[in-house]
mmCIF file of C-alpha atoms and ligand atoms in Angstrom:
data_model
loop_
_atom_site.group_PDB
_atom_site.id
_atom_site.type_symbol
_atom_site.label_atom_id
_atom_site.label_comp_id
_atom_site.label_asym_id
_atom_site.label_seq_id
_atom_site.Cartn_x
_atom_site.Cartn_y
_atom_site.Cartn_z
ATOM 1 C CA MET H 33 -122.141 90.730 154.655
ATOM 2 C CA LYS H 34 -120.818 93.758 155.676
ATOM 3 C CA PRO H 35 -123.088 96.628 156.608
ATOM 4 C CA MET H 36 -123.093 100.216 155.009
ATOM 5 C CA GLY H 37 -122.776 103.600 156.819
ATOM 6 C CA PRO H 38 -126.225 105.670 156.341
ATOM 7 C CA LEU H 39 -127.436 107.056 153.159
ATOM 8 C CA PRO H 40 -127.731 110.834 153.665
ATOM 9 C CA PRO H 41 -131.674 111.880 154.547
ATOM 10 C CA ALA H 42 -131.591 113.660 150.851
ATOM 11 C CA PHE H 43 -131.236 109.760 149.503
ATOM 12 C CA ALA H 44 -132.475 107.911 152.137
ATOM 13 C CA HIS H 45 -136.429 107.848 150.647
ATOM 14 C CA GLN H 46 -135.564 107.513 147.154
ATOM 15 C CA GLN H 47 -137.154 104.851 144.857
ATOM 16 C CA GLY H 48 -135.742 104.121 141.282
ATOM 17 C CA ALA H 49 -133.718 106.197 139.320
ATOM 18 C CA LEU H 50 -131.189 108.147 141.677
ATOM 19 C CA THR H 51 -131.175 111.872 141.400
ATOM 20 C CA ILE H 52 -129.417 114.885 142.966
ATOM 21 C CA ALA H 53 -130.970 118.150 143.483
ATOM 22 C CA GLY H 54 -133.567 116.659 140.800
ATOM 23 C CA ALA H 55 -130.899 115.615 138.686
ATOM 24 C CA ASP H 56 -130.637 112.097 137.011
ATOM 25 C CA ALA H 57 -127.554 110.312 137.916
ATOM 26 C CA ALA H 58 -127.507 108.370 134.410
ATOM 27 C CA ALA H 59 -128.385 111.638 132.977
ATOM 28 C CA LEU H 60 -124.994 113.862 134.582
ATOM 29 C CA VAL H 61 -122.951 110.492 133.772
ATOM 30 C CA ALA H 62 -124.283 110.322 130.221
ATOM 31 C CA GLU H 63 -123.686 113.843 129.935
ATOM 32 C CA HIS H 64 -120.134 114.231 132.111
ATOM 33 C CA GLY H 65 -118.689 110.613 131.761
ATOM 34 C CA SER H 66 -118.061 108.206 134.419
ATOM 35 C CA PRO H 67 -116.735 108.878 137.093
ATOM 36 C CA LEU H 68 -118.214 111.992 138.128
ATOM 37 C CA PHE H 69 -118.588 113.768 141.453
ATOM 38 C CA VAL H 70 -121.567 116.145 141.365
ATOM 39 C CA TYR H 71 -122.318 118.415 144.050
ATOM 40 C CA ASP H 72 -125.792 119.517 145.316
ATOM 41 C CA LEU H 73 -125.389 123.617 145.848
ATOM 42 C CA SER H 74 -128.616 123.808 147.189
ATOM 43 C CA ALA H 75 -127.844 120.797 149.944
ATOM 44 C CA VAL H 76 -124.893 122.905 150.788
ATOM 45 C CA ALA H 77 -126.869 126.244 151.379
ATOM 46 C CA ALA H 78 -129.373 124.291 153.250
ATOM 47 C CA GLN H 79 -126.814 123.038 155.842
ATOM 48 C CA VAL H 80 -125.483 126.777 156.529
ATOM 49 C CA ALA H 81 -128.952 127.432 156.870
ATOM 50 C CA ARG H 82 -129.065 125.264 159.857
ATOM 51 C CA PHE H 83 -126.142 125.881 161.396
ATOM 52 C CA ARG H 84 -127.582 129.857 161.767
ATOM 53 C CA ALA H 85 -130.792 128.693 162.805
ATOM 54 C CA ALA H 86 -128.949 126.318 164.997
ATOM 55 C CA MET H 87 -126.218 128.568 166.820
ATOM 56 C CA PRO H 88 -126.080 132.150 168.670
ATOM 57 C CA ALA H 89 -125.929 134.720 166.230
ATOM 58 C CA ALA H 90 -122.264 136.257 167.575
ATOM 59 C CA ILE H 91 -120.917 133.028 166.328
ATOM 60 C CA GLY H 92 -119.190 133.433 162.815
ATOM 61 C CA LEU H 93 -119.187 130.462 160.358
ATOM 62 C CA HIS H 94 -115.762 130.026 158.328
ATOM 63 C CA TYR H 95 -115.822 126.920 155.469
ATOM 64 C CA ALA H 96 -112.192 125.071 155.654
ATOM 65 C CA ILE H 97 -111.885 124.987 152.199
ATOM 66 C CA LYS H 98 -109.575 121.889 152.695
ATOM 67 C CA ALA H 99 -112.883 120.209 152.680
ATOM 68 C CA ASN H 100 -113.594 120.593 149.309
ATOM 69 C CA PRO H 101 -112.427 123.718 147.252
ATOM 70 C CA PHE H 102 -113.932 123.204 143.877
ATOM 71 C CA ALA H 103 -114.253 126.729 142.294
ATOM 72 C CA PRO H 104 -117.967 126.404 141.604
ATOM 73 C CA LEU H 105 -119.212 125.436 144.686
ATOM 74 C CA LEU H 106 -116.308 127.697 146.418
ATOM 75 C CA ALA H 107 -118.332 130.869 144.456
ATOM 76 C CA ALA H 108 -121.599 129.416 145.872
ATOM 77 C CA MET H 109 -120.352 128.662 149.449
ATOM 78 C CA ALA H 110 -118.187 132.103 149.511
ATOM 79 C CA PRO H 111 -121.841 134.711 150.224
ATOM 80 C CA LEU H 112 -123.165 132.471 153.052
ATOM 81 C CA VAL H 113 -119.968 132.174 155.000
ATOM 82 C CA ASP H 114 -118.506 134.705 157.207
ATOM 83 C CA GLY H 115 -115.073 133.580 156.362
ATOM 84 C CA LEU H 116 -112.644 130.973 154.536
ATOM 85 C CA ASP H 117 -109.996 129.175 156.429
ATOM 86 C CA VAL H 118 -107.057 128.293 153.544
ATOM 87 C CA ALA H 119 -103.972 125.759 154.664
ATOM 88 C CA SER H 120 -101.537 126.268 151.758
ATOM 89 C CA GLY H 121 -100.623 129.431 149.087
ATOM 90 C CA GLY H 122 -102.920 127.642 146.745
ATOM 91 C CA GLU H 123 -105.825 127.581 148.790
ATOM 92 C CA LEU H 124 -105.329 131.359 149.378
ATOM 93 C CA GLU H 125 -104.856 132.217 145.708
ATOM 94 C CA ARG H 126 -108.289 130.250 145.603
ATOM 95 C CA ALA H 127 -110.271 131.743 148.387
ATOM 96 C CA LEU H 128 -109.121 135.916 147.776
ATOM 97 C CA ALA H 129 -110.859 135.303 144.182
ATOM 98 C CA VAL H 130 -114.293 135.129 145.904
ATOM 99 C CA LYS H 131 -113.993 136.647 149.338
ATOM 100 C CA PRO H 132 -112.183 139.801 150.594
ATOM 101 C CA ALA H 133 -108.573 139.040 152.297
ATOM 102 C CA ALA H 134 -109.757 140.473 155.921
ATOM 103 C CA ALA H 135 -112.289 137.284 155.674
ATOM 104 C CA VAL H 136 -109.407 135.008 154.743
ATOM 105 C CA SER H 137 -107.609 133.251 157.544
ATOM 106 C CA PHE H 138 -104.450 131.275 156.467
ATOM 107 C CA ALA H 139 -103.517 127.799 159.399
ATOM 108 C CA GLY H 140 -101.376 125.222 158.481
ATOM 109 C CA PRO H 141 -97.672 124.081 159.476
ATOM 110 C CA GLY H 142 -94.615 124.928 157.576
ATOM 111 C CA LYS H 143 -96.015 127.768 155.573
ATOM 112 C CA ARG H 144 -93.467 128.612 153.460
ATOM 113 C CA ASP H 145 -91.784 132.686 153.072
ATOM 114 C CA ASP H 146 -93.657 132.617 150.145
ATOM 115 C CA GLU H 147 -96.941 131.909 151.049
ATOM 116 C CA LEU H 148 -96.661 133.929 154.161
ATOM 117 C CA ALA H 149 -95.853 137.036 152.159
ATOM 118 C CA ALA H 150 -98.449 136.093 149.470
ATOM 119 C CA ALA H 151 -101.171 136.249 152.885
ATOM 120 C CA ILE H 152 -99.109 139.511 154.276
ATOM 121 C CA ALA H 153 -99.707 141.185 151.118
ATOM 122 C CA ALA H 154 -103.432 140.457 150.474
ATOM 123 C CA GLY H 155 -104.022 141.352 153.786
ATOM 124 C CA ALA H 156 -105.269 137.840 154.615
ATOM 125 C CA THR H 157 -104.949 136.448 158.364
ATOM 126 C CA LEU H 158 -102.078 134.271 159.500
ATOM 127 C CA ASN H 159 -102.993 131.812 161.579
ATOM 128 C CA ILE H 160 -99.722 131.755 163.595
ATOM 129 C CA GLU H 161 -98.168 127.855 164.242
ATOM 130 C CA SER H 162 -94.910 128.510 166.028
ATOM 131 C CA ALA H 163 -92.654 131.205 167.656
ATOM 132 C CA GLY H 164 -90.574 130.794 164.419
ATOM 133 C CA GLU H 165 -92.937 131.443 162.069
ATOM 134 C CA ALA H 166 -93.910 134.171 164.306
ATOM 135 C CA ARG H 167 -89.912 135.735 163.529
ATOM 136 C CA ARG H 168 -90.214 135.099 159.886
ATOM 137 C CA ALA H 169 -94.025 136.680 159.647
ATOM 138 C CA LEU H 170 -93.069 139.907 161.235
ATOM 139 C CA ALA H 171 -89.630 139.978 159.291
ATOM 140 C CA LEU H 172 -91.486 139.582 156.045
ATOM 141 C CA GLY H 173 -93.586 142.268 157.183
ATOM 142 C CA GLU H 174 -90.858 144.345 157.389
ATOM 143 C CA ARG H 175 -89.594 143.781 154.204
ATOM 144 C CA LEU H 176 -93.009 144.434 152.252
ATOM 145 C CA GLY H 177 -93.675 147.642 154.600
ATOM 146 C CA ILE H 178 -96.980 146.042 155.579
ATOM 147 C CA ALA H 179 -97.998 145.022 159.300
ATOM 148 C CA PRO H 180 -99.045 141.111 159.329
ATOM 149 C CA ARG H 181 -102.615 140.207 160.700
ATOM 150 C CA ALA H 182 -101.892 137.779 162.707
ATOM 151 C CA ALA H 183 -103.370 135.306 164.955
ATOM 152 C CA VAL H 184 -101.875 133.076 166.846
ATOM 153 C CA ARG H 185 -103.003 129.217 166.939
ATOM 154 C CA VAL H 186 -103.289 127.510 170.015
ATOM 155 C CA ASN H 187 -102.458 123.817 170.424
ATOM 156 C CA PRO H 188 -105.163 123.451 173.372
ATOM 157 C CA ASP H 189 -104.047 121.705 177.028
ATOM 158 C CA LEU H 190 -107.659 119.523 176.097
ATOM 159 C CA GLU H 191 -108.607 117.580 173.212
ATOM 160 C CA LEU H 192 -112.329 116.987 171.478
ATOM 161 C CA ARG H 193 -113.605 113.899 172.903
ATOM 162 C CA GLY H 194 -114.453 110.914 170.738
ATOM 163 C CA SER H 195 -113.320 112.823 167.760
ATOM 164 C CA GLY H 196 -112.123 110.838 164.827
ATOM 165 C CA MET H 197 -108.715 113.084 164.217
ATOM 166 C CA LYS H 198 -107.400 114.856 167.796
ATOM 167 C CA MET H 199 -105.716 117.822 167.102
ATOM 168 C CA GLY H 200 -105.088 119.173 170.541
ATOM 169 C CA GLY H 201 -104.095 117.841 174.523
ATOM 170 C CA ARG H 202 -100.528 116.342 173.385
ATOM 171 C CA ALA H 203 -97.187 117.336 171.518
ATOM 172 C CA SER H 204 -98.497 118.574 168.389
ATOM 173 C CA PRO H 205 -96.848 120.092 165.260
ATOM 174 C CA PHE H 206 -100.424 121.797 165.152
ATOM 175 C CA GLY H 207 -100.476 125.274 166.992
ATOM 176 C CA ILE H 208 -98.456 127.059 170.011
ATOM 177 C CA ASP H 209 -98.391 125.326 173.462
ATOM 178 C CA ALA H 210 -100.888 126.725 175.302
ATOM 179 C CA GLU H 211 -98.574 127.187 177.964
ATOM 180 C CA GLU H 212 -96.271 129.840 174.787
ATOM 181 C CA ALA H 213 -98.999 131.078 173.492
ATOM 182 C CA ALA H 214 -99.178 134.861 175.206
ATOM 183 C CA ALA H 215 -95.662 134.979 174.752
ATOM 184 C CA VAL H 216 -96.157 134.665 171.337
ATOM 185 C CA VAL H 217 -98.925 137.071 170.816
ATOM 186 C CA ARG H 218 -97.229 139.970 173.122
ATOM 187 C CA ALA H 219 -94.083 139.297 170.524
ATOM 188 C CA LEU H 220 -96.234 139.717 167.362
ATOM 189 C CA ILE H 221 -97.674 142.743 168.594
ATOM 190 C CA ALA H 222 -94.336 144.304 169.929
ATOM 191 C CA GLY H 223 -93.416 143.317 166.364
ATOM 192 C CA GLY H 224 -96.028 145.988 165.345
ATOM 193 C CA ALA H 225 -98.455 142.775 164.038
ATOM 194 C CA THR H 226 -101.956 143.840 164.327
ATOM 195 C CA TRP H 227 -103.480 140.792 166.505
ATOM 196 C CA ARG H 228 -106.709 139.097 165.495
ATOM 197 C CA GLY H 229 -107.194 136.725 168.223
ATOM 198 C CA PHE H 230 -107.123 133.306 169.086
ATOM 199 C CA HIS H 231 -107.166 129.907 166.910
ATOM 200 C CA ILE H 232 -107.776 126.506 169.032
ATOM 201 C CA PHE H 233 -108.949 123.793 166.774
ATOM 202 C CA ALA H 234 -109.155 120.485 169.348
ATOM 203 C CA GLY H 235 -110.421 118.401 166.812
ATOM 204 C CA SER H 236 -112.428 116.811 163.959
ATOM 205 C CA GLN H 237 -115.209 114.305 162.789
ATOM 206 C CA ALA H 238 -117.051 114.494 166.641
ATOM 207 C CA LEU H 239 -120.702 113.061 166.693
ATOM 208 C CA ASP H 240 -121.323 113.359 170.120
ATOM 209 C CA ALA H 241 -122.742 116.695 171.207
ATOM 210 C CA GLY H 242 -121.884 116.341 174.755
ATOM 211 C CA ALA H 243 -118.094 115.899 173.911
ATOM 212 C CA LEU H 244 -118.481 119.346 171.630
ATOM 213 C CA ILE H 245 -120.470 121.175 174.258
ATOM 214 C CA GLU H 246 -117.766 120.038 176.948
ATOM 215 C CA THR H 247 -114.411 121.277 174.324
ATOM 216 C CA GLN H 248 -116.346 124.681 173.249
ATOM 217 C CA ALA H 249 -116.992 125.487 177.026
ATOM 218 C CA ALA H 250 -113.318 124.770 177.963
ATOM 219 C CA THR H 251 -111.740 126.290 174.228
ATOM 220 C CA LEU H 252 -114.036 129.545 175.564
ATOM 221 C CA ALA H 253 -112.011 129.306 178.820
ATOM 222 C CA LEU H 254 -108.754 128.812 177.506
ATOM 223 C CA ALA H 255 -109.188 131.769 175.201
ATOM 224 C CA ALA H 256 -110.028 133.990 178.308
ATOM 225 C CA ARG H 257 -107.019 132.911 180.610
ATOM 226 C CA LEU H 258 -104.869 133.087 177.666
ATOM 227 C CA ALA H 259 -106.574 136.853 176.961
ATOM 228 C CA ASP H 260 -105.634 137.670 180.807
ATOM 229 C CA ALA H 261 -102.053 136.503 180.051
ATOM 230 C CA VAL H 262 -101.597 138.809 177.398
ATOM 231 C CA GLY H 263 -103.527 141.467 178.840
ATOM 232 C CA ALA H 264 -105.234 142.239 175.884
ATOM 233 C CA ALA H 265 -109.027 141.398 174.489
ATOM 234 C CA PRO H 266 -108.577 139.238 171.899
ATOM 235 C CA PRO H 267 -110.597 140.861 168.420
ATOM 236 C CA LEU H 268 -111.681 137.080 167.345
ATOM 237 C CA VAL H 269 -111.638 133.681 168.798
ATOM 238 C CA ASN H 270 -111.997 131.018 166.598
ATOM 239 C CA LEU H 271 -113.541 128.413 168.524
ATOM 240 C CA GLY H 272 -112.341 125.300 165.870
ATOM 241 C CA GLY H 273 -114.767 122.755 164.835
ATOM 242 C CA GLY H 274 -115.378 119.158 164.386
ATOM 243 C CA PHE H 275 -118.816 119.096 163.498
ATOM 244 C CA GLY H 276 -119.030 115.295 162.225
ATOM 245 C CA VAL H 277 -121.126 113.439 159.977
ATOM 246 C CA PRO H 278 -122.364 109.439 159.622
ATOM 247 C CA TYR H 279 -120.119 107.680 157.559
ATOM 248 C CA PHE H 280 -120.559 103.964 159.258
ATOM 249 C CA ALA H 281 -123.290 101.771 160.167
ATOM 250 C CA GLY H 282 -124.671 102.731 163.516
ATOM 251 C CA ASP H 283 -123.219 106.378 163.368
ATOM 252 C CA VAL H 284 -125.518 108.917 164.572
ATOM 253 C CA ALA H 285 -125.878 112.436 163.225
ATOM 254 C CA LEU H 286 -124.792 115.133 164.949
ATOM 255 C CA ASP H 287 -127.320 117.426 167.251
ATOM 256 C CA VAL H 288 -126.287 120.902 166.021
ATOM 257 C CA GLU H 289 -129.127 122.498 167.647
ATOM 258 C CA ARG H 290 -128.153 120.429 171.017
ATOM 259 C CA VAL H 291 -124.870 122.053 170.341
ATOM 260 C CA GLY H 292 -126.120 125.523 169.573
ATOM 261 C CA ALA H 293 -128.430 125.838 172.457
ATOM 262 C CA ALA H 294 -125.117 124.943 174.728
ATOM 263 C CA LEU H 295 -122.862 127.304 172.584
ATOM 264 C CA ALA H 296 -125.152 130.222 173.367
ATOM 265 C CA GLU H 297 -125.329 129.774 177.343
ATOM 266 C CA SER H 298 -121.376 129.435 177.303
ATOM 267 C CA LEU H 299 -121.422 132.439 175.729
ATOM 268 C CA ALA H 300 -123.550 134.400 177.972
ATOM 269 C CA ARG H 301 -121.843 133.388 180.999
ATOM 270 C CA ARG H 302 -118.178 134.157 179.389
ATOM 271 C CA ALA H 303 -115.195 135.900 181.115
ATOM 272 C CA ASP H 304 -115.044 139.694 181.029
ATOM 273 C CA VAL H 305 -111.939 139.682 179.537
ATOM 274 C CA LEU H 306 -113.731 138.360 175.760
ATOM 275 C CA ALA H 307 -116.620 140.808 176.476
ATOM 276 C CA GLU H 308 -116.167 142.513 173.205
ATOM 277 C CA SER H 309 -114.568 139.596 171.031
ATOM 278 C CA GLY H 310 -115.945 138.444 168.237
ATOM 279 C CA PHE H 311 -116.475 134.323 167.585
ATOM 280 C CA ALA H 312 -116.120 132.004 164.778
ATOM 281 C CA LEU H 313 -116.532 128.294 163.861
ATOM 282 C CA GLU H 314 -114.462 126.629 161.496
ATOM 283 C CA LEU H 315 -116.432 124.068 159.673
ATOM 284 C CA GLY H 316 -115.766 122.243 156.448
ATOM 285 C CA ARG H 317 -117.370 118.304 156.146
ATOM 286 C CA TRP H 318 -120.264 119.004 158.084
ATOM 287 C CA LEU H 319 -121.130 121.494 155.346
ATOM 288 C CA VAL H 320 -120.314 119.968 152.516
ATOM 289 C CA ALA H 321 -120.201 115.689 152.699
ATOM 290 C CA GLU H 322 -123.354 115.236 152.275
ATOM 291 C CA ALA H 323 -124.055 117.255 149.456
ATOM 292 C CA GLY H 324 -121.396 115.402 147.325
ATOM 293 C CA VAL H 325 -122.191 111.885 145.330
ATOM 294 C CA TYR H 326 -119.432 109.670 143.328
ATOM 295 C CA LEU H 327 -120.410 107.980 140.127
ATOM 296 C CA THR H 328 -118.359 105.306 138.680
ATOM 297 C CA ARG H 329 -119.544 103.129 136.333
ATOM 298 C CA VAL H 330 -119.357 99.212 136.343
ATOM 299 C CA VAL H 331 -116.983 97.919 133.983
ATOM 300 C CA ASP H 332 -116.467 94.047 134.895
ATOM 301 C CA ARG H 333 -118.639 91.857 136.763
ATOM 302 C CA LYS H 334 -116.968 88.838 138.222
ATOM 303 C CA VAL H 335 -116.781 85.927 140.425
ATOM 304 C CA SER H 336 -113.463 85.013 142.214
ATOM 305 C CA ARG H 337 -113.858 81.419 144.396
ATOM 306 C CA GLY H 338 -117.457 82.468 145.468
ATOM 307 C CA GLU H 339 -116.621 86.461 145.972
ATOM 308 C CA THR H 340 -118.827 88.392 143.595
ATOM 309 C CA PHE H 341 -116.964 91.717 142.639
ATOM 310 C CA LEU H 342 -118.431 94.843 140.627
ATOM 311 C CA VAL H 343 -115.197 96.203 139.178
ATOM 312 C CA VAL H 344 -115.690 100.026 138.669
ATOM 313 C CA ASP H 345 -113.808 102.603 136.542
ATOM 314 C CA GLY H 346 -113.480 104.725 139.614
ATOM 315 C CA GLY H 347 -111.530 104.195 142.620
ATOM 316 C CA LEU H 348 -109.618 105.243 145.605
ATOM 317 C CA HIS H 349 -106.933 107.687 143.275
ATOM 318 C CA HIS H 350 -110.860 109.647 143.311
ATOM 319 C CA GLN H 351 -112.399 108.506 146.524
ATOM 320 C CA LEU H 352 -109.402 107.118 148.722
ATOM 321 C CA ALA H 353 -111.993 107.816 151.864
ATOM 322 C CA ALA H 354 -114.292 105.439 151.085
ATOM 323 C CA SER H 355 -111.417 102.864 150.573
ATOM 324 C CA GLY H 356 -110.754 103.308 154.238
ATOM 325 C CA ASN H 357 -107.521 104.560 153.872
ATOM 326 C CA PHE H 358 -107.663 108.340 154.796
ATOM 327 C CA GLY H 359 -107.486 108.350 158.366
ATOM 328 C CA THR H 360 -109.676 105.043 159.582
ATOM 329 C CA VAL H 361 -107.645 102.714 161.820
ATOM 330 C CA VAL H 362 -110.534 100.133 160.822
ATOM 331 C CA ARG H 363 -111.922 99.639 157.193
ATOM 332 C CA ARG H 364 -115.853 99.766 157.400
ATOM 333 C CA ASN H 365 -118.258 100.835 154.176
ATOM 334 C CA TYR H 366 -119.462 104.133 153.070
ATOM 335 C CA PRO H 367 -123.053 103.873 152.071
ATOM 336 C CA LEU H 368 -123.568 102.834 148.388
ATOM 337 C CA ALA H 369 -126.125 102.678 146.076
ATOM 338 C CA VAL H 370 -126.479 100.948 142.854
ATOM 339 C CA ALA H 371 -127.828 104.333 141.239
ATOM 340 C CA GLY H 372 -130.841 102.942 139.027
ATOM 341 C CA ARG H 373 -132.160 100.879 141.784
ATOM 342 C CA MET H 374 -132.709 103.232 144.836
ATOM 343 C CA GLY H 375 -134.998 101.652 147.225
ATOM 344 C CA ALA H 376 -134.668 98.401 146.001
ATOM 345 C CA ALA H 377 -134.289 95.344 148.050
ATOM 346 C CA GLY H 378 -130.568 93.933 148.275
ATOM 347 C CA GLU H 379 -130.140 91.023 146.307
ATOM 348 C CA GLU H 380 -126.408 89.992 146.166
ATOM 349 C CA GLU H 381 -123.414 90.090 148.179
ATOM 350 C CA VAL H 382 -120.743 91.769 146.203
ATOM 351 C CA SER H 383 -117.473 93.816 146.752
ATOM 352 C CA VAL H 384 -117.110 96.975 144.905
ATOM 353 C CA VAL H 385 -113.681 97.820 143.588
ATOM 354 C CA GLY H 386 -111.820 100.025 141.683
ATOM 355 C CA CYS H 387 -110.158 99.828 138.564
ATOM 356 C CA LEU H 388 -106.293 100.290 140.529
ATOM 357 C CA CYS H 389 -104.143 97.113 140.733
ATOM 358 C CA THR H 390 -104.270 97.401 144.701
ATOM 359 C CA PRO H 391 -105.905 95.580 146.865
ATOM 360 C CA LEU H 392 -106.403 98.345 148.866
ATOM 361 C CA ASP H 393 -108.905 99.816 146.233
ATOM 362 C CA ARG H 394 -111.973 98.649 148.042
ATOM 363 C CA LEU H 395 -115.234 101.329 147.788
ATOM 364 C CA GLY H 396 -117.427 98.311 149.066
ATOM 365 C CA ASP H 397 -116.453 95.485 151.110
ATOM 366 C CA ARG H 398 -119.096 92.659 151.039
ATOM 367 C CA VAL H 399 -122.259 94.749 150.449
ATOM 368 C CA LEU H 400 -125.769 93.729 150.115
ATOM 369 C CA LEU H 401 -126.817 95.261 147.189
ATOM 370 C CA PRO H 402 -129.107 95.163 144.304
ATOM 371 C CA ARG H 403 -128.079 93.299 141.518
ATOM 372 C CA ALA H 404 -125.817 95.003 139.123
ATOM 373 C CA ALA H 405 -124.652 94.434 135.661
ATOM 374 C CA GLU H 406 -121.723 96.002 133.504
ATOM 375 C CA GLY H 407 -122.716 99.461 132.528
ATOM 376 C CA ASP H 408 -124.709 100.006 135.434
ATOM 377 C CA VAL H 409 -123.696 103.517 137.939
ATOM 378 C CA ILE H 410 -122.890 102.736 141.697
ATOM 379 C CA ALA H 411 -123.150 105.569 143.554
ATOM 380 C CA VAL H 412 -120.634 106.461 146.715
ATOM 381 C CA PHE H 413 -122.329 109.210 149.114
ATOM 382 C CA LEU H 414 -120.826 111.296 150.936
ATOM 383 C CA ALA H 415 -118.462 112.444 148.552
ATOM 384 C CA GLY H 416 -118.953 115.994 148.712
ATOM 385 C CA ALA H 417 -115.422 116.496 151.667
ATOM 386 C CA TYR H 418 -112.234 115.319 151.282
ATOM 387 C CA GLY H 419 -112.718 113.252 147.665
ATOM 388 C CA LEU H 420 -110.603 114.324 144.714
ATOM 389 C CA THR H 421 -108.485 116.452 146.776
ATOM 390 C CA ALA H 422 -108.043 113.987 149.575
ATOM 391 C CA SER H 423 -106.949 111.629 146.929
ATOM 392 C CA PRO H 424 -103.729 110.301 144.963
ATOM 393 C CA SER H 425 -105.344 111.294 141.568
ATOM 394 C CA ALA H 426 -101.502 110.774 139.664
ATOM 395 C CA PHE H 427 -101.655 107.316 140.925
ATOM 396 C CA LEU H 428 -101.921 104.904 137.847
ATOM 397 C CA GLY H 429 -102.527 107.945 135.365
ATOM 398 C CA HIS H 430 -105.965 107.303 134.702
ATOM 399 C CA PRO H 431 -107.464 110.919 133.827
ATOM 400 C CA ALA H 432 -109.532 113.181 136.293
ATOM 401 C CA PRO H 433 -113.179 112.834 137.141
ATOM 402 C CA ALA H 434 -114.816 115.382 136.475
ATOM 403 C CA GLU H 435 -116.745 117.513 139.031
ATOM 404 C CA VAL H 436 -120.140 119.236 138.347
ATOM 405 C CA VAL H 437 -122.490 120.998 140.976
ATOM 406 C CA VAL H 438 -126.511 120.857 140.498
ATOM 407 C CA GLY H 439 -128.642 122.776 142.495
HETATM 408 C C1 PLP X 166 -107.157 124.143 161.160
HETATM 409 C C2 PLP X 166 -108.582 123.111 161.223
HETATM 410 N N1 PLP X 166 -109.747 123.592 160.688
HETATM 411 C C3 PLP X 166 -110.555 123.056 159.687
HETATM 412 C C4 PLP X 166 -110.773 121.733 159.505
HETATM 413 C C5 PLP X 166 -112.039 120.876 158.640
HETATM 414 O O1 PLP X 166 -112.225 120.128 159.662
HETATM 415 P P1 PLP X 166 -113.656 119.450 159.236
HETATM 416 O O2 PLP X 166 -113.423 119.158 157.355
HETATM 417 O O3 PLP X 166 -113.728 118.328 160.061
HETATM 418 O O4 PLP X 166 -114.856 120.296 159.899
HETATM 419 C C6 PLP X 166 -109.521 120.830 159.764
HETATM 420 C C7 PLP X 166 -109.213 119.696 159.806
HETATM 421 O O5 PLP X 166 -108.504 119.376 159.621
HETATM 422 C C8 PLP X 166 -108.253 121.634 160.466
HETATM 423 O O6 PLP X 166 -107.186 120.983 160.788
#
């Protein structure tokens, strides 16, 4: 038997039939079909409210829409946050449909000219990733007769300790090395761009409050050093994000209130050059991961050489991360449940496998669950972030799952 991750708090004490924001999971599947992604908007709003209560008022909240760009969720999120961060021309369009351009920023390597031009024309902020991209943005701005709004994304000389995905402190395709960032800012200003500040993103999926506190303090210090080197105050310092969620057995939820209290202290002590700057954090998964559940029906139950398999109609083509193939080194189990038997004692060890013919398609590996039969619905939790859009949905040509919002 292998352990599963902890159920998110909203589901941890449920008994009997699974409900999501009060909606019965089996009824949702009956209405919308299986497999199905369900996102609880009230849970998203509650996370935003928790962030606001925990963080100093000076910290703006940006939503990184790559975590979940489902249009109804995005529409609900937009009025709750101060900015949307996008990573492609497609995401830019989705963000501009729900938020003014001045509140939209576009980060990511390899922006094509048409994407840069679309952002410049709309008035969104480009988080510039290289000296070459700065030159192309300036040239496109000149051609369009519009001053690009541009921040410089910095590849920091620090990393987020303990993060699942480190994005700083090393050679990187992301951002401009801290040593060269001031020169690029000066070139942007001299070229006529409207300089919007710094974007410094050091890592993702951190559960250790101490590591985040350390990184945020170091990021503030780096922003101050860079501002001194530029000789101008940045209008905005985007301090990155990295707030993680517990996916696996042994993971402990991040103490966001502790991070907020420490950030208030670091901000109070900030260098004079940042006195007038605005600040923001840019979060994806922490805001939406726990709000999503992937529901998939058991199609077949079989025993092979002593191992019981529940074969479901979903799989890694919809929920790659739960199969352990999206950024994890060792495969571990996400939390799963039999949707009709929440809170029931585990009765048998089963492997929950998807319908793709690859051994990678395993949503639960030798997990202990109440007995499930063909037709029962399995719930895969933590499906609100990096689910459908982070999965190879065209693989093997199965139909796309439905997505719905509740709450
Ligand atoms: C620049 C940037 N912003 C935000 C995020 C969102 O990270 P998370 O969903 O872990 O909060 C990422 C993730 O890779 C990122 O690269």
